[in-house]
Short mmCIF file of C-alpha atoms in Angstrom, two decimals:
data_model
loop_
_atom_site.label_atom_id
_atom_site.label_comp_id
_atom_site.label_asym_id
_atom_site.label_seq_id
_atom_site.Cartn_x
_atom_site.Cartn_y
_atom_site.Cartn_z
CA MET A 28 92.10 14.78 91.19
CA PRO A 29 92.63 11.88 88.75
CA PRO A 30 89.93 9.37 88.03
CA SER A 31 89.60 6.52 90.66
CA PRO A 32 90.53 2.92 89.71
CA ALA A 33 86.85 2.07 90.18
CA ALA A 34 85.88 4.53 87.50
CA SER A 35 88.21 2.85 85.06
CA ALA A 36 86.19 -0.40 85.23
CA PRO A 37 83.18 0.43 83.17
CA ALA A 38 85.38 2.31 80.66
CA SER A 39 87.31 -0.87 79.92
CA ARG A 40 84.14 -2.84 79.56
CA HIS A 41 82.59 -0.28 77.15
CA LEU A 42 85.91 -0.19 75.22
CA ARG A 43 85.77 -4.02 74.62
CA LEU A 44 82.18 -3.86 73.47
CA TRP A 45 82.96 -0.98 71.15
CA TRP A 46 85.90 -2.94 69.71
CA ARG A 47 83.71 -5.91 68.99
CA ARG A 48 81.07 -3.86 67.27
CA ARG A 49 83.46 -1.74 65.13
CA GLY A 50 85.68 -4.68 64.13
CA ARG A 51 88.97 -4.10 62.15
CA ALA A 52 87.99 -0.56 61.07
CA GLY A 53 87.92 0.61 64.64
CA ALA A 54 90.99 -1.21 65.77
CA VAL A 55 93.44 1.70 65.54
CA ALA A 56 91.20 4.07 67.33
CA ALA A 57 90.49 1.52 69.98
CA THR A 58 94.14 0.90 70.50
CA PHE A 59 94.64 4.61 70.99
CA ALA A 60 91.68 4.63 73.48
CA ALA A 61 93.19 1.64 75.32
CA ALA A 62 96.45 3.63 75.66
CA LEU A 63 94.65 6.58 77.09
CA LEU A 64 92.75 4.28 79.51
CA ALA A 65 95.97 2.72 80.65
CA ALA A 66 97.52 6.14 81.17
CA ALA A 67 94.44 7.20 83.21
CA LEU A 68 94.70 3.97 85.28
CA LEU A 69 98.36 4.52 85.95
CA LEU A 70 97.74 8.09 87.20
CA SER A 71 94.81 6.98 89.39
CA LEU A 72 96.71 4.05 90.86
CA SER A 73 99.62 6.22 91.56
CA TYR A 74 97.46 8.77 93.41
CA PHE A 75 95.47 6.29 95.47
CA ALA A 76 98.45 3.98 96.27
CA SER A 77 100.04 6.90 98.11
CA LEU A 78 97.01 7.53 100.34
CA PRO A 79 95.89 5.69 103.44
CA LEU A 80 93.31 3.00 102.81
CA ALA A 81 89.97 4.62 102.02
CA PRO A 82 86.59 3.83 100.49
CA ALA A 83 86.67 3.59 96.71
CA THR A 84 84.28 5.71 94.69
CA PRO A 85 81.77 3.25 93.15
CA SER A 86 81.39 3.10 89.39
CA SER A 87 77.93 3.18 87.87
CA SER A 88 77.97 -0.49 86.90
CA SER A 89 79.62 -1.97 89.94
CA ALA A 90 77.88 -3.67 92.80
CA LEU A 91 77.93 -2.15 96.26
CA VAL A 92 77.86 -4.82 98.93
CA GLY A 93 76.73 -4.13 102.44
CA LEU A 94 78.58 -4.85 105.70
CA THR A 95 77.36 -7.72 107.91
CA LEU A 96 78.60 -7.77 111.48
CA LEU A 97 79.33 -11.10 113.03
CA ARG A 98 76.49 -12.35 115.23
CA ARG A 99 77.17 -12.98 118.93
CA ALA A 100 80.76 -11.83 118.45
CA GLU A 101 81.34 -10.97 122.13
CA GLU A 102 79.97 -14.31 123.24
CA LYS A 103 82.38 -16.08 120.90
CA GLY A 104 85.31 -13.88 121.86
CA ALA A 105 85.75 -13.00 118.18
CA LEU A 106 86.49 -9.33 118.38
CA CYS A 107 88.49 -6.57 116.62
CA LEU A 108 91.42 -4.91 118.34
CA ASP A 109 89.12 -2.45 120.10
CA GLY A 110 86.48 -5.07 121.12
CA SER A 111 83.95 -4.38 118.39
CA ALA A 112 82.38 -6.99 116.31
CA PRO A 113 84.24 -8.02 113.14
CA GLY A 114 82.44 -7.94 109.78
CA TYR A 115 82.17 -9.23 106.19
CA HIS A 116 80.47 -8.44 102.87
CA LEU A 117 78.45 -11.14 101.17
CA GLN A 118 77.16 -11.13 97.73
CA ARG A 119 74.97 -14.06 96.83
CA GLY A 120 75.72 -16.26 93.76
CA SER A 121 73.32 -17.17 91.06
CA GLY A 122 72.68 -19.78 88.40
CA SER A 123 75.64 -22.08 87.88
CA GLY A 124 77.60 -20.31 90.60
CA SER A 125 74.91 -20.71 93.31
CA GLN A 126 76.95 -23.47 95.06
CA SER A 127 80.41 -22.04 94.46
CA TRP A 128 82.09 -19.71 96.93
CA LEU A 129 84.91 -17.26 96.72
CA ILE A 130 86.22 -15.96 100.09
CA HIS A 131 88.64 -12.97 100.14
CA LEU A 132 90.68 -11.93 103.19
CA GLU A 133 91.35 -8.29 103.38
CA GLY A 134 94.93 -7.03 103.87
CA GLY A 135 96.43 -3.99 105.63
CA GLY A 136 99.72 -4.71 107.29
CA TRP A 137 100.28 -5.60 110.96
CA CYS A 138 100.89 -3.96 114.27
CA ARG A 139 104.07 -4.85 116.17
CA ASN A 140 103.55 -3.14 119.55
CA LEU A 141 100.79 -1.72 121.73
CA LYS A 142 101.32 1.76 120.39
CA SER A 143 100.81 0.78 116.73
CA CYS A 144 97.96 -1.50 117.70
CA ALA A 145 96.35 1.37 119.70
CA SER A 146 96.50 3.48 116.52
CA ARG A 147 94.80 0.76 114.51
CA GLN A 148 92.03 0.62 117.14
CA LYS A 149 90.97 4.04 115.85
CA SER A 150 90.71 2.88 112.22
CA MET A 151 88.88 0.34 110.02
CA LEU A 152 91.94 -1.96 110.45
CA GLY A 153 91.14 -2.38 114.14
CA SER A 154 87.49 -1.49 114.61
CA SER A 155 84.27 -2.12 112.76
CA HIS A 156 83.14 1.32 113.95
CA TYR A 157 85.28 2.80 111.22
CA MET A 158 84.51 0.31 108.35
CA GLU A 159 82.64 1.47 105.36
CA ARG A 160 79.02 0.13 105.40
CA GLN A 161 79.14 -0.61 101.67
CA VAL A 162 82.15 -1.55 99.52
CA GLU A 163 82.58 -2.01 95.82
CA PHE A 164 83.22 -5.58 94.52
CA ALA A 165 85.61 -5.29 91.55
CA GLY A 166 88.19 -7.42 89.79
CA MET A 167 88.14 -10.99 91.23
CA LEU A 168 85.01 -10.07 93.22
CA SER A 169 83.15 -8.45 90.29
CA ASP A 170 79.73 -9.81 89.13
CA ASP A 171 80.40 -8.53 85.65
CA GLU A 172 81.17 -11.49 83.36
CA ASP A 173 83.47 -9.32 81.08
CA GLN A 174 85.56 -8.36 84.09
CA ASN A 175 85.50 -11.68 85.85
CA PRO A 176 84.68 -14.53 83.40
CA ASP A 177 85.19 -17.49 85.70
CA PHE A 178 83.84 -16.39 89.09
CA HIS A 179 81.30 -13.59 88.34
CA ASN A 180 78.23 -15.48 89.46
CA TRP A 181 79.70 -17.17 92.49
CA ASN A 182 78.85 -16.39 96.11
CA LYS A 183 81.54 -13.90 97.04
CA VAL A 184 82.65 -12.75 100.55
CA LYS A 185 85.15 -10.11 101.64
CA ILE A 186 86.17 -10.60 105.25
CA ARG A 187 87.34 -7.41 106.91
CA TYR A 188 90.72 -7.34 108.61
CA CYS A 189 90.84 -5.88 112.11
CA ASP A 190 93.16 -7.99 114.32
CA GLY A 191 96.59 -6.81 113.18
CA ALA A 192 98.14 -10.26 112.71
CA SER A 193 96.80 -11.84 109.63
CA PHE A 194 93.77 -13.56 111.32
CA SER A 195 96.08 -15.57 113.64
CA GLY A 196 96.18 -14.30 117.22
CA ASN A 197 94.25 -15.92 120.14
CA VAL A 198 95.26 -14.15 123.36
CA LYS A 199 92.74 -14.79 126.08
CA ASP A 200 93.88 -11.87 128.28
CA GLU A 201 92.09 -8.65 127.27
CA PHE A 202 94.38 -6.34 129.13
CA GLN A 203 97.94 -5.36 128.04
CA ASN A 204 99.61 -2.89 130.31
CA GLY A 205 96.21 -1.90 131.76
CA THR A 206 94.67 -1.17 128.38
CA LYS A 207 92.18 -3.35 126.54
CA PHE A 208 93.40 -5.01 123.39
CA PHE A 209 91.76 -8.03 121.70
CA PHE A 210 94.19 -10.18 119.81
CA ARG A 211 91.62 -12.53 118.46
CA GLY A 212 92.23 -12.98 114.73
CA GLN A 213 92.11 -16.85 114.93
CA ARG A 214 88.73 -16.58 116.59
CA ILE A 215 87.49 -14.13 114.06
CA TRP A 216 88.50 -16.58 111.31
CA GLU A 217 86.71 -19.47 112.96
CA ALA A 218 83.57 -17.51 113.92
CA VAL A 219 83.15 -16.03 110.39
CA MET A 220 83.70 -19.42 108.82
CA ASP A 221 80.96 -20.96 111.08
CA GLU A 222 78.56 -18.21 110.16
CA LEU A 223 79.23 -18.62 106.39
CA LEU A 224 78.92 -22.41 106.70
CA LEU A 225 75.40 -21.92 108.02
CA LYS A 226 74.67 -19.56 105.07
CA GLY A 227 75.46 -22.20 102.51
CA LEU A 228 79.29 -22.59 102.40
CA ARG A 229 78.97 -26.13 103.84
CA HIS A 230 77.24 -27.21 100.66
CA ALA A 231 79.85 -25.69 98.30
CA LYS A 232 80.74 -27.79 95.26
CA GLN A 233 83.61 -25.34 94.64
CA ALA A 234 85.42 -23.04 97.03
CA PHE A 235 88.30 -20.61 96.57
CA LEU A 236 90.07 -18.91 99.56
CA THR A 237 91.92 -15.74 98.45
CA GLY A 238 93.58 -12.78 100.06
CA CYS A 239 95.69 -9.73 99.36
CA SER A 240 98.95 -8.62 101.16
CA ALA A 241 98.54 -9.48 104.92
CA GLY A 242 95.36 -11.27 103.82
CA GLY A 243 97.46 -13.23 101.30
CA LEU A 244 99.66 -14.30 104.20
CA ALA A 245 96.50 -15.24 106.05
CA THR A 246 95.47 -17.34 103.10
CA TYR A 247 98.69 -19.36 103.32
CA ILE A 248 98.13 -19.81 107.12
CA HIS A 249 94.45 -20.89 106.79
CA CYS A 250 94.38 -22.72 103.49
CA ASP A 251 94.41 -26.27 104.89
CA GLY A 252 91.92 -25.37 107.59
CA PHE A 253 89.57 -23.95 104.98
CA ARG A 254 89.94 -27.21 103.02
CA ALA A 255 89.01 -29.17 106.12
CA LEU A 256 85.67 -27.35 106.57
CA LEU A 257 84.25 -28.35 103.24
CA PRO A 258 82.93 -31.62 101.65
CA LYS A 259 85.64 -34.00 100.60
CA ASP A 260 84.25 -34.23 97.05
CA SER A 261 84.28 -30.39 96.54
CA ARG A 262 86.93 -28.61 94.53
CA VAL A 263 88.89 -26.38 97.10
CA LYS A 264 91.86 -24.26 96.27
CA CYS A 265 93.58 -21.12 97.59
CA LEU A 266 95.14 -17.95 96.12
CA ALA A 267 97.49 -15.41 97.72
CA ASP A 268 97.90 -12.10 95.90
CA GLY A 269 100.97 -9.98 96.88
CA GLY A 270 101.38 -12.08 100.05
CA PHE A 271 104.73 -13.76 99.45
CA PHE A 272 106.79 -11.62 101.78
CA LEU A 273 110.52 -12.32 101.72
CA ASP A 274 112.97 -12.79 104.55
CA VAL A 275 115.83 -10.83 102.97
CA GLU A 276 118.43 -8.32 104.12
CA ASP A 277 117.66 -4.66 103.41
CA ILE A 278 120.12 -2.28 101.79
CA SER A 279 121.87 -1.76 105.19
CA LYS A 280 122.25 -5.53 105.69
CA GLN A 281 119.56 -5.63 108.36
CA ARG A 282 116.60 -8.07 108.28
CA THR A 283 113.93 -5.39 108.91
CA LEU A 284 110.87 -7.47 108.21
CA ARG A 285 112.05 -10.45 110.24
CA ALA A 286 112.55 -8.15 113.29
CA PHE A 287 109.09 -6.63 112.65
CA TYR A 288 107.48 -10.14 112.39
CA SER A 289 109.30 -11.23 115.61
CA ASP A 290 107.48 -8.43 117.44
CA VAL A 291 104.18 -9.39 115.96
CA VAL A 292 104.65 -13.10 116.87
CA ARG A 293 105.73 -12.21 120.42
CA LEU A 294 102.89 -9.70 120.93
CA GLN A 295 100.12 -12.02 119.80
CA ASP A 296 101.66 -15.20 121.04
CA LEU A 297 101.78 -16.90 117.67
CA LYS A 298 104.75 -19.27 117.93
CA ARG A 299 102.77 -22.32 119.05
CA LYS A 300 100.50 -21.89 116.11
CA PHE A 301 103.30 -22.67 113.62
CA LEU A 302 104.30 -26.29 113.97
CA HIS A 303 106.94 -25.84 111.29
CA CYS A 304 108.96 -23.64 113.55
CA ARG A 305 112.26 -25.08 114.83
CA SER A 306 113.68 -24.08 118.13
CA SER A 307 116.80 -22.70 116.26
CA MET A 308 114.65 -20.30 114.33
CA GLU A 309 114.05 -16.65 115.31
CA LEU A 310 110.37 -15.95 116.09
CA GLY A 311 109.84 -13.82 113.06
CA GLN A 312 111.03 -16.55 110.65
CA CYS A 313 107.93 -18.62 111.43
CA PHE A 314 105.65 -16.01 109.90
CA PHE A 315 107.14 -15.96 106.44
CA PRO A 316 105.36 -17.69 103.59
CA ARG A 317 108.48 -19.58 102.68
CA GLU A 318 108.18 -21.49 105.91
CA VAL A 319 104.37 -21.56 106.16
CA VAL A 320 103.93 -23.19 102.71
CA LYS A 321 106.09 -26.22 103.64
CA ASP A 322 103.16 -27.74 105.45
CA ILE A 323 100.28 -26.82 103.04
CA ARG A 324 98.69 -29.83 101.36
CA THR A 325 95.84 -27.92 99.55
CA PRO A 326 96.66 -26.49 96.01
CA VAL A 327 97.68 -22.84 96.17
CA PHE A 328 98.15 -20.23 93.40
CA VAL A 329 100.98 -17.71 94.12
CA LEU A 330 100.31 -14.38 92.40
CA ASN A 331 103.02 -11.79 93.04
CA PRO A 332 104.85 -8.99 91.33
CA ALA A 333 108.62 -9.67 91.14
CA TYR A 334 109.17 -6.02 92.24
CA ASP A 335 106.47 -5.73 94.84
CA ALA A 336 106.18 -2.05 95.64
CA TRP A 337 105.37 -2.54 99.21
CA GLN A 338 108.28 -4.81 99.80
CA VAL A 339 110.73 -2.53 97.95
CA GLN A 340 109.58 0.30 100.16
CA HIS A 341 109.46 -1.46 103.54
CA VAL A 342 111.58 -4.63 103.22
CA LEU A 343 114.34 -4.01 100.75
CA ALA A 344 114.84 -0.25 101.16
CA PRO A 345 112.99 0.98 104.25
CA GLU A 346 113.45 4.53 105.11
CA ALA A 347 115.57 3.74 108.23
CA SER A 348 118.03 1.85 106.08
CA ASP A 349 118.60 4.88 103.82
CA PRO A 350 119.68 7.90 105.92
CA GLN A 351 121.20 9.65 102.90
CA HIS A 352 117.82 9.23 101.00
CA SER A 353 119.66 7.88 97.98
CA TRP A 354 116.81 5.44 97.35
CA GLN A 355 114.03 7.90 97.67
CA ASP A 356 113.35 8.35 93.91
CA CYS A 357 113.67 4.67 93.24
CA ARG A 358 111.25 3.77 96.02
CA LEU A 359 108.66 5.97 94.47
CA ASP A 360 109.26 5.17 90.86
CA ILE A 361 111.13 2.15 89.46
CA SER A 362 111.94 3.97 86.21
CA LYS A 363 114.09 6.32 88.33
CA CYS A 364 116.23 3.59 89.83
CA SER A 365 119.89 3.86 88.96
CA PRO A 366 121.73 0.90 87.25
CA GLU A 367 123.15 -0.04 90.55
CA GLN A 368 119.80 0.04 92.26
CA LEU A 369 118.25 -1.93 89.47
CA GLN A 370 120.90 -4.55 89.94
CA ILE A 371 119.85 -4.88 93.65
CA LEU A 372 116.14 -5.05 92.51
CA GLN A 373 117.09 -7.94 90.16
CA GLY A 374 118.68 -9.64 93.13
CA PHE A 375 115.41 -9.25 94.97
CA ARG A 376 113.60 -10.86 92.09
CA GLU A 377 116.09 -13.76 92.27
CA GLU A 378 115.42 -14.09 95.96
CA LEU A 379 111.73 -14.53 95.24
CA HIS A 380 112.39 -17.15 92.59
CA ASP A 381 114.71 -19.02 94.99
CA ALA A 382 112.16 -18.90 97.81
CA MET A 383 109.65 -20.44 95.44
CA ARG A 384 111.98 -23.25 94.23
CA GLU A 385 109.92 -25.97 96.01
CA ILE A 386 106.60 -24.45 94.83
CA LYS A 387 107.65 -24.59 91.22
CA GLN A 388 107.99 -28.33 91.46
CA LYS A 389 104.40 -28.83 92.75
CA LYS A 390 102.32 -29.78 89.79
CA ASP A 391 99.03 -28.85 91.37
CA TRP A 392 100.15 -25.37 92.47
CA GLY A 393 99.97 -22.36 90.22
CA ILE A 394 102.26 -19.37 89.76
CA PHE A 395 101.86 -15.92 88.10
CA ILE A 396 104.91 -13.67 88.72
CA ASP A 397 104.77 -10.52 86.60
CA SER A 398 107.57 -7.98 86.34
CA CYS A 399 105.60 -5.05 87.64
CA PHE A 400 106.18 -2.45 90.37
CA ILE A 401 102.85 -2.78 92.12
CA HIS A 402 101.21 -4.45 95.20
CA CYS A 403 98.04 -6.55 95.03
CA GLN A 404 96.36 -6.90 91.64
CA THR A 405 93.31 -9.08 91.84
CA LEU A 406 90.78 -6.61 93.20
CA ASN A 407 91.25 -4.02 90.43
CA SER A 408 89.16 -4.68 87.30
CA VAL A 409 91.89 -3.27 85.00
CA THR A 410 94.73 -5.27 86.36
CA TRP A 411 92.69 -8.40 86.91
CA HIS A 412 91.15 -8.68 83.39
CA SER A 413 90.84 -5.91 80.83
CA PRO A 414 92.30 -5.00 77.34
CA SER A 415 95.20 -3.26 79.18
CA SER A 416 95.80 -5.88 81.96
CA PRO A 417 99.33 -7.03 82.63
CA ARG A 418 100.07 -10.21 80.71
CA VAL A 419 102.57 -12.99 81.04
CA ASN A 420 102.89 -15.31 78.06
CA ASN A 421 99.91 -13.46 76.61
CA LYS A 422 97.65 -14.41 79.55
CA THR A 423 95.93 -12.01 81.92
CA MET A 424 96.03 -13.07 85.55
CA ALA A 425 92.29 -13.86 85.42
CA GLU A 426 92.84 -16.15 82.50
CA ALA A 427 95.81 -17.85 84.20
CA VAL A 428 93.91 -18.26 87.54
CA GLY A 429 90.81 -19.55 85.87
CA ASP A 430 92.82 -22.09 83.74
CA TRP A 431 94.53 -23.33 86.97
CA PHE A 432 91.49 -23.46 89.24
CA PHE A 433 89.51 -25.48 86.69
CA ASP A 434 92.41 -27.74 85.67
CA ARG A 435 92.39 -26.54 82.05
CA ARG A 436 96.13 -26.47 82.11
CA GLU A 437 99.23 -26.32 84.34
CA VAL A 438 100.07 -22.73 85.15
CA LYS A 439 103.61 -21.59 85.94
CA GLU A 440 103.76 -18.08 84.48
CA LEU A 441 107.13 -16.55 85.17
CA ASP A 442 107.85 -13.11 83.59
CA CYS A 443 111.16 -11.85 82.29
CA LYS A 444 113.16 -9.16 84.13
CA TYR A 445 112.12 -5.53 84.34
CA PRO A 446 111.71 -3.56 82.06
CA CYS A 447 110.83 -6.32 79.63
CA ASN A 448 106.99 -6.33 80.04
CA PRO A 449 105.31 -3.30 78.36
CA THR A 450 101.88 -4.42 79.68
CA CYS A 451 102.83 -3.72 83.42
CA HIS A 452 101.08 -0.98 85.34
CA ASN A 453 104.04 0.26 87.35
CA LEU A 454 102.95 2.59 90.21
CA VAL A 455 104.45 6.04 90.65
CA PHE A 456 104.07 7.33 94.24
CA SER A 457 103.96 10.72 95.78
CA LYS A 458 104.83 9.09 99.07
CA PRO A 459 105.46 5.42 100.07
CA PHE A 460 102.78 2.96 100.94
CA LYS A 461 101.81 3.17 104.57
CA GLY A 462 104.06 0.84 106.59
#
């Protein structure tokens, strides 16, 4: 079995320290070591990306943070799909970061019908009974200053995802076709925020709402609500990692994700939540970031790969759209895409740039779009900030995000087309991401 991504974190730290101590004389050897580290990372990412979500193996220098279950969850009606109490992991800040808060919303897809939601009820994406009691905080959540220079000593929270609709549903009826389902993501969001406010969030001088994948979509949805909870004179911003899902036709000319989102919106009665929705729009359109961002007033950082691996596998070239399996190799490894397939992928990249046209004009918003074949990059220490991190205009994403959050410069980092960026960690899969 290849080494876990977590195990790569201390290696990158030690490599940097060794580089500093040895100076120019050790540069060549360190460069070779960095290449080996990057290769090990790629193998480990490829292996773990192909598996269902599972607890990471902790590294010796990383912090394990315990699970806290929401108090009085049943009384508040804030429950996971199966009726269990939702949870979060809180690591207290220190020193200059004691009044700064970073909140991260976990991702993990969505469920579109009672059958798929019932399956989630028996997993950590639908029940706290299956959640790990401790998780590793790495990347953007790390308390290691080398890995996480700007946010390492902040109060950091990871909110677990167990409602199946990006923390958005609020269906009062517990029974669906005679079976209990709790579609209460909005209540989970509100109840966890209330609890964190009592634990010090209400006094925050700086606060950062972040999320990955479905949690990135939730970040767009809740960004302004988060801002409204905090003091007017505090610095509050949001970041969505791998959450800018596109409403595009797949390779069979179907809008697969729009149809999927329509089922999610209908199942969890979400349409009234989205004021931007017009009567002429299909239900699923309301759930896409391109529509949600139109109403956001709080500054947001959009961090996305141009060739998002999850979207390539489930939006652009889902299995059902490819009965001849002509896209199978390309879906698993971008280096195996044919020239014709690469042309379609470049079109997908252009769709992303077009969908973000208005965002590019917002001076207080930030952008980091790399040309990598990956999905979610902020919670891995090597992709977030290390000697072998992906770079755009010679900036790691940690450097770009920190510059933007603290107003050190305007950040609109847009990478060139694949395969132009040799710093990318492009995943190679044994099987596609779970849908």
